[in-house]
């Protein structure tokens, strides 16, 4: 049984992120499951830090993107989500390839949601774990 309260297709979600930081970093939502959302991001010049490793901030953008989309889709109609807090633990470094993030719910409440986002590399090694708290408010 799906947790999503708002319908959305991959095409709609990816189009919504066009011409934003999301598209600039090459983030692409790739799957919507019954209770998870997944996306990929390339490890390339525009997502690396000066020493050649994936920038931790890019990982956080991927995590916040996934958690925010998930929070929005899990909120009732007429409600919107706003990131209230995010944290990230960078566990491994990566220099090339693609990373994949998967967001899953820890708590879905009517005014607050908490999402767990796990980012892995091409070898399915965990490189970052993040938690996003989203505030749910009436749409203005």
N, CA, C and O atoms as a DFTB+ gen file, in Angstrom:
560 C
 N C O
     1  1       0.838      -1.181       0.000
     2  2       0.000       0.000       0.000
     3  2       0.886       1.248       0.000
     4  3       1.821       1.355       0.793
     5  1       0.591       2.162      -0.872
     6  2       1.409       3.358      -1.038
     7  2       1.126       4.398       0.047
     8  3      -0.007       4.551       0.503
     9  1       2.173       5.102       0.444
    10  2       2.044       6.174       1.443
    11  2       1.765       7.524       0.785
    12  3       1.476       8.498       1.480
    13  1       1.847       7.596      -0.527
    14  2       1.753       8.874      -1.229
    15  2       0.318       9.371      -1.281
    16  3      -0.601       8.625      -1.617
    17  1       0.139      10.649      -0.941
    18  2      -1.183      11.276      -0.940
    19  2      -1.415      12.113      -2.203
    20  3      -2.549      12.474      -2.519
    21  1      -0.335      12.413      -2.915
    22  2      -0.421      13.210      -4.138
    23  2       0.163      12.377      -5.279
    24  3       1.235      11.789      -5.135
    25  1      -0.532      12.327      -6.397
    26  2       0.003      11.563      -7.531
    27  2       1.115      12.336      -8.238
    28  3       1.070      13.563      -8.337
    29  1       2.105      11.605      -8.723
    30  2       3.181      12.232      -9.492
    31  2       3.896      11.145     -10.292
    32  3       4.060      10.014      -9.833
    33  1       4.312      11.514     -11.483
    34  2       5.105      10.601     -12.301
    35  2       6.559      11.035     -12.242
    36  3       6.865      12.161     -11.848
    37  1       7.452      10.139     -12.634
    38  2       8.873      10.504     -12.705
    39  2       9.059      11.687     -13.639
    40  3       9.822      12.605     -13.338
    41  1       8.372      11.671     -14.762
    42  2       8.493      12.771     -15.726
    43  2       8.080      14.098     -15.104
    44  3       8.768      15.102     -15.288
    45  1       6.983      14.122     -14.379
    46  2       6.523      15.357     -13.738
    47  2       7.526      15.855     -12.699
    48  3       7.838      17.045     -12.646
    49  1       8.022      14.943     -11.885
    50  2       8.970      15.330     -10.834
    51  2      10.250      15.876     -11.445
    52  3      10.745      16.915     -11.008
    53  1      10.798      15.189     -12.454
    54  2      12.044      15.652     -13.062
    55  2      11.852      16.959     -13.831
    56  3      12.758      17.791     -13.867
    57  1      10.697      17.144     -14.437
    58  2      10.414      18.399     -15.141
    59  2      10.314      19.559     -14.149
    60  3      10.746      20.674     -14.443
    61  1       9.741      19.289     -12.973
    62  2       9.588      20.314     -11.939
    63  2      10.947      20.844     -11.488
    64  3      11.066      22.014     -11.126
    65  1      11.972      19.992     -11.508
    66  2      13.307      20.407     -11.082
    67  2      14.142      21.054     -12.169
    68  3      15.290      21.425     -11.924
    69  1      13.584      21.200     -13.379
    70  2      14.339      21.806     -14.483
    71  2      14.746      23.242     -14.139
    72  3      13.994      23.977     -13.499
    73  1      15.936      23.620     -14.571
    74  2      16.461      24.977     -14.381
    75  2      16.607      25.367     -12.915
    76  3      16.450      26.534     -12.556
    77  1      16.908      24.386     -12.075
    78  2      17.147      24.636     -10.656
    79  2      18.482      23.999     -10.283
    80  3      19.148      23.406     -11.133
    81  1      18.867      24.117      -9.038
    82  2      20.078      23.461      -8.551
    83  2      20.012      21.962      -8.808
    84  3      21.025      21.335      -9.115
    85  1      18.834      21.395      -8.684
    86  2      18.633      19.955      -8.895
    87  2      19.105      19.552     -10.289
    88  3      19.882      18.607     -10.430
    89  1      18.645      20.254     -11.311
    90  2      19.049      19.899     -12.679
    91  2      20.505      20.274     -12.939
    92  3      21.193      19.586     -13.693
    93  1      20.979      21.350     -12.330
    94  2      22.379      21.751     -12.516
    95  2      23.331      20.668     -12.017
    96  3      24.384      20.446     -12.615
    97  1      22.970      19.995     -10.927
    98  2      23.814      18.938     -10.385
    99  2      23.586      17.597     -11.084
   100  3      24.294      16.627     -10.818
   101  1      22.602      17.547     -11.971
   102  2      22.338      16.314     -12.709
   103  2      21.542      15.294     -11.919
   104  3      21.588      14.102     -12.222
   105  1      20.817      15.742     -10.916
   106  2      19.989      14.832     -10.117
   107  2      18.781      14.423     -10.934
   108  3      18.088      15.264     -11.507
   109  1      18.534      13.109     -10.984
   110  2      17.384      12.581     -11.712
   111  2      16.651      11.578     -10.825
   112  3      17.228      10.586     -10.378
   113  1      15.388      11.849     -10.581
   114  2      14.560      10.906      -9.822
   115  2      14.314       9.709     -10.727
   116  3      13.878       9.861     -11.868
   117  1      14.598       8.514     -10.209
   118  2      14.570       7.307     -11.048
   119  2      13.489       6.313     -10.670
   120  3      13.134       5.461     -11.485
   121  1      12.955       6.392      -9.460
   122  2      11.938       5.427      -9.046
   123  2      11.100       5.979      -7.910
   124  3      11.588       6.698      -7.038
   125  1       9.820       5.620      -7.945
   126  2       8.900       5.904      -6.854
   127  2       8.292       4.564      -6.460
   128  3       7.527       3.971      -7.221
   129  1       8.639       4.092      -5.258
   130  2       8.070       2.847      -4.747
   131  2       6.861       3.150      -3.883
   132  3       6.391       4.288      -3.846
   133  1       6.356       2.146      -3.192
   134  2       5.209       2.356      -2.316
   135  2       5.539       3.248      -1.125
   136  3       4.658       3.923      -0.592
   137  1       6.811       3.257      -0.703
   138  2       7.192       4.090       0.446
   139  2       8.600       4.672       0.303
   140  3       9.161       5.169       1.279
   141  1       9.168       4.616      -0.884
   142  2      10.512       5.165      -1.114
   143  2      10.549       5.949      -2.415
   144  3       9.733       5.752      -3.315
   145  1      11.532       6.851      -2.482
   146  2      11.832       7.579      -3.717
   147  2      13.339       7.492      -3.902
   148  3      14.104       7.647      -2.950
   149  1      13.759       7.240      -5.148
   150  2      15.179       7.089      -5.468
   151  2      15.584       8.084      -6.541
   152  3      14.776       8.477      -7.381
   153  1      16.855       8.486      -6.500
   154  2      17.402       9.384      -7.511
   155  2      18.889       9.115      -7.655
   156  3      19.527       8.560      -6.760
   157  1      19.429       9.517      -8.795
   158  2      20.859       9.404      -9.047
   159  2      21.457      10.785      -9.263
   160  3      20.759      11.748      -9.581
   161  1      22.779      10.851      -9.080
   162  2      23.531      12.075      -9.332
   163  2      24.920      11.660      -9.808
   164  3      25.540      10.780      -9.212
   165  1      25.416      12.286     -10.878
   166  2      26.758      11.935     -11.351
   167  2      27.841      12.502     -10.432
   168  3      27.672      13.558      -9.823
   169  1      28.949      11.779     -10.350
   170  2      30.140      12.304      -9.693
   171  2      31.000      12.832     -10.836
   172  3      31.688      12.071     -11.516
   173  1      30.950      14.141     -11.035
   174  2      31.606      14.791     -12.164
   175  2      32.164      16.131     -11.690
   176  3      32.016      16.499     -10.525
   177  1      32.799      16.846     -12.596
   178  2      33.433      18.110     -12.204
   179  2      32.496      19.028     -11.425
   180  3      32.918      19.660     -10.457
   181  1      31.233      19.110     -11.834
   182  2      30.305      20.042     -11.181
   183  2      29.778      19.548      -9.838
   184  3      29.066      20.286      -9.156
   185  1      30.109      18.313      -9.438
   186  2      29.692      17.823      -8.122
   187  2      30.887      17.471      -7.237
   188  3      30.706      16.994      -6.116
   189  1      32.107      17.702      -7.732
   190  2      33.316      17.387      -6.953
   191  2      33.840      18.623      -6.227
   192  3      33.593      19.758      -6.636
   193  1      34.568      18.376      -5.146
   194  2      35.287      19.442      -4.462
   195  2      36.690      19.535      -5.082
   196  3      37.054      18.674      -5.883
   197  1      37.480      20.550      -4.735
   198  2      38.768      20.780      -5.402
   199  2      39.760      19.609      -5.374
   200  3      40.619      19.530      -6.252
   201  1      39.670      18.703      -4.398
   202  2      40.593      17.573      -4.354
   203  2      40.141      16.411      -5.234
   204  3      40.833      15.397      -5.325
   205  1      38.983      16.553      -5.883
   206  2      38.519      15.548      -6.827
   207  2      37.517      14.553      -6.292
   208  3      37.119      13.631      -7.005
   209  1      37.101      14.721      -5.052
   210  2      36.116      13.820      -4.455
   211  2      34.721      14.450      -4.529
   212  3      34.584      15.669      -4.639
   213  1      33.688      13.600      -4.469
   214  2      32.325      14.113      -4.411
   215  2      32.214      15.102      -3.255
   216  3      32.593      14.795      -2.125
   217  1      31.699      16.273      -3.543
   218  2      31.530      17.316      -2.530
   219  2      30.433      16.894      -1.563
   220  3      29.358      16.468      -1.986
   221  1      30.703      17.012      -0.260
   222  2      29.703      16.662       0.740
   223  2      28.426      17.465       0.583
   224  3      27.332      16.965       0.844
   225  1      28.569      18.716       0.154
   226  2      27.388      19.552      -0.057
   227  2      26.508      19.028      -1.172
   228  3      25.285      19.157      -1.116
   229  1      27.125      18.434      -2.191
   230  2      26.340      17.846      -3.276
   231  2      25.531      16.656      -2.754
   232  3      24.377      16.465      -3.137
   233  1      26.143      15.865      -1.883
   234  2      25.409      14.752      -1.270
   235  2      24.223      15.269      -0.457
   236  3      23.147      14.670      -0.472
   237  1      24.420      16.366       0.241
   238  2      23.340      16.936       1.045
   239  2      22.232      17.471       0.136
   240  3      21.052      17.347       0.465
   241  1      22.596      18.061      -0.994
   242  2      21.571      18.522      -1.937
   243  2      20.755      17.328      -2.447
   244  3      19.530      17.410      -2.531
   245  1      21.420      16.229      -2.783
   246  2      20.703      15.031      -3.217
   247  2      19.761      14.548      -2.113
   248  3      18.604      14.224      -2.378
   249  1      20.257      14.502      -0.882
   250  2      19.435      14.049       0.241
   251  2      18.239      14.967       0.468
   252  3      17.116      14.492       0.639
   253  1      18.472      16.268       0.469
   254  2      17.367      17.199       0.716
   255  2      16.360      17.174      -0.423
   256  3      15.157      17.307      -0.195
   257  1      16.842      17.007      -1.637
   258  2      15.937      16.912      -2.778
   259  2      15.004      15.719      -2.605
   260  3      13.787      15.854      -2.729
   261  1      15.576      14.553      -2.317
   262  2      14.750      13.354      -2.159
   263  2      13.786      13.476      -0.987
   264  3      12.601      13.169      -1.118
   265  1      14.295      13.925       0.163
   266  2      13.433      14.058       1.335
   267  2      12.323      15.066       1.136
   268  3      11.198      14.858       1.592
   269  1      12.632      16.159       0.456
   270  2      11.622      17.200       0.216
   271  2      10.542      16.729      -0.740
   272  3       9.358      16.980      -0.516
   273  1      10.943      16.047      -1.805
   274  2       9.953      15.504      -2.738
   275  2       9.064      14.499      -2.019
   276  3       7.840      14.539      -2.145
   277  1       9.688      13.597      -1.262
   278  2       8.932      12.588      -0.533
   279  2       7.956      13.234       0.451
   280  3       6.794      12.835       0.523
   281  1       8.420      14.223       1.202
   282  2       7.554      14.901       2.173
   283  2       6.371      15.559       1.484
   284  3       5.246      15.492       1.978
   285  1       6.618      16.188       0.358
   286  2       5.532      16.848      -0.383
   287  2       4.498      15.824      -0.840
   288  3       3.296      16.035      -0.682
   289  1       4.969      14.714      -1.407
   290  2       4.040      13.712      -1.924
   291  2       3.295      12.975      -0.814
   292  3       2.191      12.481      -1.039
   293  1       3.880      12.895       0.374
   294  2       3.242      12.204       1.497
   295  2       2.311      13.116       2.296
   296  3       1.583      12.643       3.169
   297  1       2.331      14.416       2.005
   298  2       1.470      15.372       2.706
   299  2       0.089      15.406       2.039
   300  3      -0.058      15.129       0.849
   301  1      -0.898      15.749       2.839
   302  2      -2.263      15.856       2.321
   303  2      -2.345      16.940       1.239
   304  3      -1.521      17.854       1.197
   305  1      -3.341      16.824       0.378
   306  2      -3.611      17.864      -0.618
   307  2      -3.801      19.195       0.098
   308  3      -4.387      19.240       1.180
   309  1      -3.314      20.264      -0.491
   310  2      -3.422      21.589       0.100
   311  2      -2.314      21.910       1.084
   312  3      -2.275      23.003       1.649
   313  1      -1.407      20.954       1.290
   314  2      -0.292      21.155       2.212
   315  2       1.012      21.140       1.429
   316  3       1.117      20.470       0.402
   317  1       2.002      21.877       1.912
   318  2       3.331      21.903       1.304
   319  2       4.360      21.591       2.390
   320  3       4.087      21.700       3.585
   321  1       5.547      21.200       1.937
   322  2       6.607      20.858       2.888
   323  2       7.764      21.826       2.761
   324  3       8.059      22.326       1.676
   325  1       8.413      22.081       3.880
   326  2       9.592      22.926       3.939
   327  2      10.642      22.212       4.779
   328  3      10.343      21.741       5.877
   329  1      11.860      22.129       4.276
   330  2      12.930      21.535       5.065
   331  2      13.167      22.355       6.321
   332  3      13.349      23.570       6.243
   333  1      13.166      21.708       7.474
   334  2      13.389      22.394       8.740
   335  2      14.775      22.094       9.304
   336  3      15.379      22.936       9.968
   337  1      15.279      20.868       9.030
   338  2      16.597      20.482       9.529
   339  2      17.100      19.326       8.688
   340  3      16.334      18.443       8.302
   341  1      18.396      19.340       8.408
   342  2      19.015      18.218       7.709
   343  2      20.384      17.975       8.330
   344  3      21.090      18.910       8.709
   345  1      20.737      16.709       8.424
   346  2      22.096      16.378       8.839
   347  2      22.610      15.279       7.935
   348  3      21.832      14.572       7.294
   349  1      23.906      15.143       7.887
   350  2      24.511      14.136       7.021
   351  2      25.805      13.636       7.649
   352  3      26.585      14.406       8.209
   353  1      26.007      12.354       7.543
   354  2      27.274      11.732       7.917
   355  2      27.892      11.187       6.644
   356  3      27.319      10.319       5.987
   357  1      29.061      11.700       6.300
   358  2      29.783      11.262       5.110
   359  2      30.684      10.105       5.530
   360  3      31.625      10.291       6.302
   361  1      30.396       8.923       5.023
   362  2      31.033       7.702       5.496
   363  2      32.175       7.220       4.615
   364  3      33.115       6.600       5.110
   365  1      32.110       7.492       3.335
   366  2      33.142       7.066       2.376
   367  2      33.288       8.157       1.326
   368  3      32.376       8.959       1.124
   369  1      34.414       8.185       0.671
   370  2      34.608       9.125      -0.428
   371  2      34.432       8.391      -1.754
   372  3      34.560       7.170      -1.837
   373  1      34.138       9.169      -2.774
   374  2      33.981       8.623      -4.126
   375  2      34.493       9.670      -5.111
   376  3      34.278      10.867      -4.921
   377  1      35.167       9.214      -6.158
   378  2      35.781      10.143      -7.120
   379  2      35.120      10.117      -8.493
   380  3      35.282      11.054      -9.275
   381  1      34.376       9.055      -8.794
   382  2      33.788       8.950     -10.135
   383  2      32.542       8.081     -10.073
   384  3      32.225       7.483      -9.045
   385  1      31.850       8.029     -11.195
   386  2      30.665       7.194     -11.294
   387  2      29.387       7.952     -10.995
   388  3      29.245       9.135     -11.307
   389  1      28.479       7.244     -10.390
   390  2      27.154       7.786     -10.067
   391  2      26.828       7.386      -8.637
   392  3      27.167       6.289      -8.193
   393  1      26.173       8.278      -7.928
   394  2      25.661       7.920      -6.614
   395  2      24.143       7.844      -6.695
   396  3      23.508       8.521      -7.504
   397  1      23.573       6.994      -5.827
   398  2      22.125       6.840      -5.796
   399  2      21.633       7.058      -4.380
   400  3      22.182       6.508      -3.425
   401  1      20.596       7.864      -4.255
   402  2      19.975       8.101      -2.968
   403  2      18.603       7.468      -2.909
   404  3      17.879       7.428      -3.904
   405  1      18.251       6.973      -1.736
   406  2      16.926       6.405      -1.500
   407  2      16.378       7.020      -0.219
   408  3      17.002       6.942       0.839
   409  1      15.208       7.630      -0.328
   410  2      14.550       8.230       0.833
   411  2      13.437       7.311       1.310
   412  3      12.634       6.818       0.518
   413  1      13.404       7.087       2.625
   414  2      12.329       6.293       3.215
   415  2      11.871       6.994       4.498
   416  3      12.665       7.666       5.157
   417  1      10.599       6.839       4.847
   418  2      10.068       7.584       5.997
   419  2      10.471       6.991       7.337
   420  3      10.523       5.772       7.507
   421  1      10.754       7.871       8.276
   422  2      10.904       7.484       9.675
   423  2       9.638       7.861      10.447
   424  3       9.210       7.148      11.355
   425  1       9.045       9.005      10.063
   426  2       7.776       9.454      10.665
   427  2       7.059      10.338       9.666
   428  3       7.651      11.251       9.089
   429  1       5.776      10.060       9.465
   430  2       4.947      10.903       8.619
   431  2       3.793      11.398       9.472
   432  3       2.821      10.682       9.713
   433  1       3.921      12.637       9.923
   434  2       2.865      13.250      10.722
   435  2       2.163      14.326       9.926
   436  3       2.559      14.626       8.800
   437  1       1.141      14.902      10.489
   438  2       0.378      15.929       9.781
   439  2       1.089      17.279       9.766
   440  3       0.816      18.105       8.895
   441  1       2.000      17.519      10.719
   442  2       2.710      18.801      10.739
   443  2       4.226      18.653      10.641
   444  3       4.938      19.637      10.439
   445  1       4.717      17.419      10.785
   446  2       6.159      17.181      10.699
   447  2       6.397      15.781      10.158
   448  3       5.693      14.830      10.497
   449  1       7.420      15.684       9.299
   450  2       7.839      14.396       8.772
   451  2       9.347      14.269       8.951
   452  3      10.064      15.269       8.945
   453  1       9.826      13.037       9.112
   454  2      11.257      12.774       9.211
   455  2      11.578      11.675       8.201
   456  3      10.939      10.624       8.173
   457  1      12.592      11.949       7.368
   458  2      12.983      11.042       6.292
   459  2      14.432      10.616       6.451
   460  3      15.295      11.422       6.798
   461  1      14.687       9.342       6.194
   462  2      16.025       8.757       6.185
   463  2      16.461       8.654       4.728
   464  3      15.744       8.086       3.904
   465  1      17.623       9.196       4.409
   466  2      18.135       9.149       3.038
   467  2      19.503       8.486       3.064
   468  3      20.411       8.937       3.762
   469  1      19.639       7.427       2.308
   470  2      20.902       6.684       2.214
   471  2      21.438       6.824       0.805
   472  3      20.732       6.578      -0.173
   473  1      22.699       7.224       0.714
   474  2      23.345       7.429      -0.585
   475  2      24.454       6.399      -0.737
   476  3      25.316       6.258       0.129
   477  1      24.415       5.680      -1.856
   478  2      25.394       4.638      -2.145
   479  2      26.107       4.936      -3.450
   480  3      25.639       5.733      -4.263
   481  1      27.267       4.271      -3.643
   482  2      28.024       4.434      -4.885
   483  2      27.700       3.300      -5.855
   484  3      26.802       2.495      -5.609
   485  1      28.445       3.250      -6.961
   486  2      28.223       2.229      -7.983
   487  2      28.428       0.810      -7.468
   488  3      27.902      -0.137      -8.051
   489  1      29.190       0.647      -6.379
   490  2      29.438      -0.665      -5.788
   491  2      28.478      -0.977      -4.649
   492  3      28.682      -1.930      -3.897
   493  1      27.420      -0.160      -4.525
   494  2      26.421      -0.306      -3.473
   495  2      27.012      -0.110      -2.074
   496  3      26.473      -0.607      -1.086
   497  1      28.139       0.630      -2.006
   498  2      28.754       0.983      -0.720
   499  2      28.073       2.253      -0.199
   500  3      27.866       3.207      -0.948
   501  1      27.734       2.252       1.080
   502  2      27.108       3.416       1.699
   503  2      28.138       4.529       1.829
   504  3      29.168       4.356       2.480
   505  1      27.855       5.681       1.204
   506  2      28.791       6.802       1.289
   507  2      28.275       7.941       2.162
   508  3      29.061       8.727       2.691
   509  1      26.961       8.030       2.311
   510  2      26.391       9.110       3.114
   511  2      25.039       8.663       3.658
   512  3      24.252       8.023       2.961
   513  1      24.791       9.008       4.899
   514  2      23.467       8.795       5.476
   515  2      22.988      10.138       6.001
   516  3      23.734      10.866       6.655
   517  1      21.747      10.452       5.708
   518  2      21.219      11.765       6.045
   519  2      19.816      11.614       6.632
   520  3      19.119      10.630       6.385
   521  1      19.428      12.610       7.407
   522  2      18.076      12.658       7.946
   523  2      17.523      14.067       7.713
   524  3      18.154      15.066       8.057
   525  1      16.332      14.115       7.121
   526  2      15.675      15.393       6.848
   527  2      14.394      15.472       7.674
   528  3      13.574      14.554       7.657
   529  1      14.235      16.580       8.395
   530  2      12.978      16.892       9.062
   531  2      12.286      17.954       8.235
   532  3      12.871      18.991       7.923
   533  1      11.027      17.691       7.879
   534  2      10.267      18.629       7.051
   535  2       9.046      19.107       7.833
   536  3       8.342      18.319       8.465
   537  1       8.815      20.406       7.772
   538  2       7.601      20.995       8.349
   539  2       6.523      20.947       7.273
   540  3       6.791      21.215       6.102
   541  1       5.307      20.606       7.679
   542  2       4.173      20.516       6.757
   543  2       3.200      21.639       7.116
   544  3       2.707      21.731       8.240
   545  1       2.945      22.478       6.129
   546  2       2.115      23.664       6.355
   547  2       1.065      23.803       5.246
   548  3       1.229      23.245       4.162
   549  1      -0.032      24.561       5.526
   550  2      -1.017      24.818       4.474
   551  2      -0.391      25.599       3.332
   552  3       0.425      26.496       3.547
   553  1      -0.780      25.249       2.124
   554  2      -0.255      25.958       0.953
   555  2      -0.816      27.375       0.952
   556  3      -2.022      27.577       1.096
   557  1       0.085      28.367       0.785
   558  2      -0.389      29.766       0.805
   559  2      -1.298      30.077      -0.376
   560  3      -1.778      31.203      -0.507
